[in-house]
Every structure is written in C-alpha cells, then in structure tokens.
Amino acid sequence: MVIQGMQLYTDALRKSRLQSNYQIRRIQRKDYAKVARVIRDVTTEFQATGKGYSIDDIDVGDMYSCYRAKRSYYYVPILNDTVVGCGGFAALTGGGKVTCELRKMFLLPQTRGLGLGHRLLTMLLNEARKCGYKKCYIETLDRMWRANEFYKKNGFKLLDSPQGKIGHCRCDRWYLLSLCYQT
C-alpha cells in the first residue's frame, strides 16, 4: 500500500507540474477559429456530427461574439498561445433566470487527465454563481464516458430527461448541479 500511495503521489506531482504550464483565460476575438477547431475536432472524435449535435450550432463559428452578453462567460485553456480546450456557460434557453447551461466544454486528447478540466469547470461554476445562477445544466452523450464520470465526480446529478429548449436532440445524458453552497 505504501508503494501504491507513493505512485499516486508521484503521478499527482507530475500532473500538477504539467498543468502549471497551462493558463485559462476569457476567450478573445483572435481565438474564434482555434476554438471552432477544438469543438469540431472533439465532436468528430466522438462521432457527434450532424443534425441534433452542438457542432451545428450557429455559435461555433464565433464563440467570442456569442459570449459577450451579460451573465455568460467563455474560457479557453492555452499552452504557449495555443488553444487546447474551451468551455463556457450562459442562461439555459427555456430554463428561467436561475439556471445556466454549461456549454461546449471540450479538451483536446493530449490535455485530458491533467486536472485542467477540473480547473476550467471550477472557474466556470464560480463565475456562474457570481452571475446569480442557482443551477447548472449540461447535456452530453453516453459514449463520452469520461465526461459522464467527470460530471458525476463534480456533483452533477443525472436526470431522466432534458431541460430547456436547446435543440440537441441527439444528446442522451442530462445533468444538473445545484450551485448553492451547502452550510
């Protein structure tokens, strides 16, 4: 058990060192093509292309402009000025004033497993709370099993059916997280 514990500690240190090379910042106008490429690459990787998937959403071509509105944010993890992921939130269409939707959160394969997704999610949820949201909704696919595990590990609860009016009829997993702090 000691050896196993040391291996876990060594792995955590390695991931921490690697993760420290990445920055996460708000999307900038110059990022729009790079972000669109990340979204298209990852959705294609998981065969999530065509009608009913987020790859066809109008905002994919210009995430910068679409997330300038009040109560919405979009962030990009970068390494040496290269966009390696993305994620944001905005009000859930048809979800009232207290529910936001986590939108198009993707990481390129070489960045997964470093804790970067957790850093990005934490930033997004903290901003959502500051914007006054009480709940956060996300849609994904069953075949994106690592994403499903990630959301569950971070407190999201699986729902029986979709919420809001998003139009991603091909998504088959829906989650909701309470953004209210437990005391």
CSV table of C-alpha atoms in Angstrom, one decimal:
chain,number,residue,atom,x,y,z
A,1,MET,CA,0.0,0.0,0.0
A,2,VAL,CA,2.9,2.3,0.7
A,3,ILE,CA,4.3,1.8,-2.8
A,4,GLN,CA,0.8,2.3,-4.3
A,5,GLY,CA,0.5,5.5,-2.3
A,6,MET,CA,3.9,6.8,-3.5
A,7,GLN,CA,2.9,6.0,-7.1
A,8,LEU,CA,-0.3,8.0,-6.7
A,9,TYR,CA,1.7,10.9,-5.1
A,10,THR,CA,4.3,10.8,-7.9
A,11,ASP,CA,1.5,10.9,-10.6
A,12,ALA,CA,-0.2,13.8,-8.9
A,13,LEU,CA,3.1,15.8,-8.8
A,14,ARG,CA,3.7,15.1,-12.5
A,15,LYS,CA,0.2,16.2,-13.4
A,16,SER,CA,0.5,19.3,-11.3
A,17,ARG,CA,3.7,20.2,-13.0
A,18,LEU,CA,2.3,19.7,-16.4
A,19,GLN,CA,-0.9,21.6,-15.6
A,20,SER,CA,1.0,24.6,-14.3
A,21,ASN,CA,2.2,25.2,-17.9
A,22,TYR,CA,-1.4,25.9,-19.0
A,23,GLN,CA,-3.3,29.2,-18.5
A,24,ILE,CA,-7.0,29.6,-18.6
A,25,ARG,CA,-8.4,33.0,-19.8
A,26,ARG,CA,-11.5,34.5,-21.2
A,27,ILE,CA,-12.0,34.0,-24.9
A,28,GLN,CA,-10.6,36.7,-27.1
A,29,ARG,CA,-11.6,37.7,-30.6
A,30,LYS,CA,-8.4,36.2,-32.0
A,31,ASP,CA,-9.5,32.8,-30.6
A,32,TYR,CA,-12.6,32.2,-32.7
A,33,ALA,CA,-11.1,29.9,-35.4
A,34,LYS,CA,-9.0,28.0,-32.9
A,35,VAL,CA,-12.0,27.4,-30.6
A,36,ALA,CA,-14.1,26.3,-33.6
A,37,ARG,CA,-11.4,23.8,-34.5
A,38,VAL,CA,-11.3,22.3,-30.9
A,39,ILE,CA,-15.1,21.9,-30.9
A,40,ARG,CA,-15.1,20.3,-34.3
A,41,ASP,CA,-12.2,18.0,-33.6
A,42,VAL,CA,-13.6,16.8,-30.3
A,43,THR,CA,-17.1,16.3,-31.5
A,44,THR,CA,-15.9,14.5,-34.6
A,45,GLU,CA,-13.7,12.3,-32.3
A,46,PHE,CA,-16.9,11.1,-30.6
A,47,GLN,CA,-19.0,10.8,-33.7
A,48,ALA,CA,-21.1,13.7,-32.6
A,49,THR,CA,-21.6,15.3,-36.0
A,50,GLY,CA,-24.7,16.2,-38.0
A,51,LYS,CA,-28.1,17.5,-37.1
A,52,GLY,CA,-29.0,17.4,-33.4
A,53,TYR,CA,-25.5,17.9,-32.1
A,54,SER,CA,-23.8,21.1,-30.9
A,55,ILE,CA,-21.3,21.0,-33.8
A,56,ASP,CA,-24.1,22.5,-36.0
A,57,ASP,CA,-24.9,25.4,-33.5
A,58,ILE,CA,-24.5,28.8,-35.0
A,59,ASP,CA,-22.3,30.0,-32.2
A,60,VAL,CA,-19.5,27.5,-33.1
A,61,GLY,CA,-18.2,29.9,-35.8
A,62,ASP,CA,-17.8,32.8,-33.4
A,63,MET,CA,-17.9,31.8,-29.8
A,64,TYR,CA,-16.3,35.2,-28.9
A,65,SER,CA,-19.3,37.2,-30.0
A,66,CYS,CA,-21.8,34.8,-28.6
A,67,TYR,CA,-20.4,35.0,-25.1
A,68,ARG,CA,-20.2,38.8,-24.7
A,69,ALA,CA,-23.6,39.0,-23.2
A,70,LYS,CA,-24.2,39.7,-19.5
A,71,ARG,CA,-24.4,36.5,-17.4
A,72,SER,CA,-22.4,34.5,-19.9
A,73,TYR,CA,-18.7,33.6,-20.0
A,74,TYR,CA,-16.4,31.5,-22.2
A,75,TYR,CA,-12.9,30.5,-21.3
A,76,VAL,CA,-10.0,28.9,-23.2
A,77,PRO,CA,-7.2,26.8,-21.7
A,78,ILE,CA,-4.0,27.7,-23.6
A,79,LEU,CA,-0.4,26.4,-23.8
A,80,ASN,CA,2.1,28.7,-25.4
A,81,ASP,CA,-0.7,30.8,-27.0
A,82,THR,CA,-2.3,27.6,-28.5
A,83,VAL,CA,-5.9,27.0,-27.6
A,84,VAL,CA,-6.2,23.4,-26.3
A,85,GLY,CA,-9.7,23.4,-24.9
A,86,CYS,CA,-12.8,25.6,-24.3
A,87,GLY,CA,-15.9,25.9,-22.1
A,88,GLY,CA,-18.5,28.4,-21.1
A,89,PHE,CA,-21.9,29.0,-19.7
A,90,ALA,CA,-24.9,31.1,-20.5
A,91,ALA,CA,-28.6,31.1,-19.5
A,92,LEU,CA,-30.4,27.9,-20.3
A,93,THR,CA,-32.8,28.6,-23.1
A,94,GLY,CA,-36.2,28.0,-21.7
A,95,GLY,CA,-34.8,27.4,-18.2
A,96,GLY,CA,-35.7,30.5,-16.3
A,97,LYS,CA,-33.4,33.0,-14.7
A,98,VAL,CA,-31.7,30.8,-12.2
A,99,THR,CA,-30.4,28.0,-14.4
A,100,CYS,CA,-27.4,28.3,-16.7
A,101,GLU,CA,-26.1,25.8,-19.2
A,102,LEU,CA,-22.5,24.6,-19.3
A,103,ARG,CA,-21.8,24.9,-23.0
A,104,LYS,CA,-19.2,23.3,-25.3
A,105,MET,CA,-16.7,22.3,-22.7
A,106,PHE,CA,-14.0,20.3,-24.6
A,107,LEU,CA,-10.4,19.5,-24.1
A,108,LEU,CA,-8.1,18.1,-26.8
A,109,PRO,CA,-7.0,14.5,-26.1
A,110,GLN,CA,-3.4,15.4,-25.1
A,111,THR,CA,-4.7,17.7,-22.3
A,112,ARG,CA,-7.1,15.2,-20.7
A,113,GLY,CA,-6.3,13.7,-17.4
A,114,LEU,CA,-4.1,16.5,-16.1
A,115,GLY,CA,-6.8,18.2,-14.0
A,116,LEU,CA,-7.2,21.0,-16.5
A,117,GLY,CA,-10.9,20.2,-16.9
A,118,HIS,CA,-11.5,20.5,-13.2
A,119,ARG,CA,-9.7,23.8,-13.1
A,120,LEU,CA,-11.8,25.1,-16.0
A,121,LEU,CA,-15.1,23.7,-14.5
A,122,THR,CA,-14.3,25.3,-11.2
A,123,MET,CA,-13.7,28.7,-12.8
A,124,LEU,CA,-17.0,28.4,-14.8
A,125,LEU,CA,-19.1,27.4,-11.8
A,126,ASN,CA,-17.6,30.2,-9.6
A,127,GLU,CA,-18.5,32.7,-12.3
A,128,ALA,CA,-22.0,31.3,-12.8
A,129,ARG,CA,-22.6,31.7,-9.0
A,130,LYS,CA,-21.4,35.4,-9.2
A,131,CYS,CA,-23.9,35.9,-12.0
A,132,GLY,CA,-26.7,34.8,-9.8
A,133,TYR,CA,-27.3,31.3,-11.2
A,134,LYS,CA,-28.6,28.7,-8.7
A,135,LYS,CA,-28.3,25.6,-11.0
A,136,CYS,CA,-26.1,24.4,-13.8
A,137,TYR,CA,-27.4,22.1,-16.6
A,138,ILE,CA,-25.3,20.1,-19.0
A,139,GLU,CA,-26.0,17.7,-21.9
A,140,THR,CA,-23.6,15.1,-23.2
A,141,LEU,CA,-23.5,11.7,-24.7
A,142,ASP,CA,-23.4,8.3,-23.1
A,143,ARG,CA,-20.4,7.3,-25.2
A,144,MET,CA,-18.4,10.2,-23.8
A,145,TRP,CA,-18.0,8.0,-20.7
A,146,ARG,CA,-15.1,10.0,-19.2
A,147,ALA,CA,-17.1,13.2,-19.4
A,148,ASN,CA,-20.0,11.5,-17.7
A,149,GLU,CA,-17.7,10.3,-14.9
A,150,PHE,CA,-16.2,13.8,-14.6
A,151,TYR,CA,-19.6,15.5,-14.2
A,152,LYS,CA,-20.8,12.9,-11.6
A,153,LYS,CA,-17.5,13.3,-9.7
A,154,ASN,CA,-18.0,17.0,-9.6
A,155,GLY,CA,-21.5,16.8,-8.1
A,156,PHE,CA,-23.8,16.8,-11.2
A,157,LYS,CA,-26.8,14.6,-10.8
A,158,LEU,CA,-28.1,12.5,-13.7
A,159,LEU,CA,-31.6,13.5,-15.0
A,160,ASP,CA,-34.2,11.3,-16.6
A,161,SER,CA,-34.9,13.8,-19.4
A,162,PRO,CA,-33.6,17.0,-21.0
A,163,GLN,CA,-34.4,20.5,-19.7
A,164,GLY,CA,-34.8,23.8,-21.6
A,165,LYS,CA,-35.0,24.3,-25.3
A,166,ILE,CA,-31.5,23.6,-26.6
A,167,GLY,CA,-32.2,21.6,-29.7
A,168,HIS,CA,-29.5,18.9,-29.2
A,169,CYS,CA,-31.9,16.1,-29.7
A,170,ARG,CA,-29.1,13.6,-30.1
A,171,CYS,CA,-27.7,14.1,-26.6
A,172,ASP,CA,-28.7,11.2,-24.3
A,173,ARG,CA,-27.3,12.2,-20.9
A,174,TRP,CA,-28.5,15.2,-19.0
A,175,TYR,CA,-27.1,16.5,-15.7
A,176,LEU,CA,-28.0,19.2,-13.2
A,177,LEU,CA,-25.9,20.7,-10.4
A,178,SER,CA,-27.0,22.9,-7.5
A,179,LEU,CA,-24.8,26.0,-7.4
A,180,CYS,CA,-25.9,26.9,-3.8
A,181,TYR,CA,-23.2,26.3,-1.3
A,182,GLN,CA,-24.0,23.9,1.5
A,183,THR,CA,-23.6,25.2,5.0
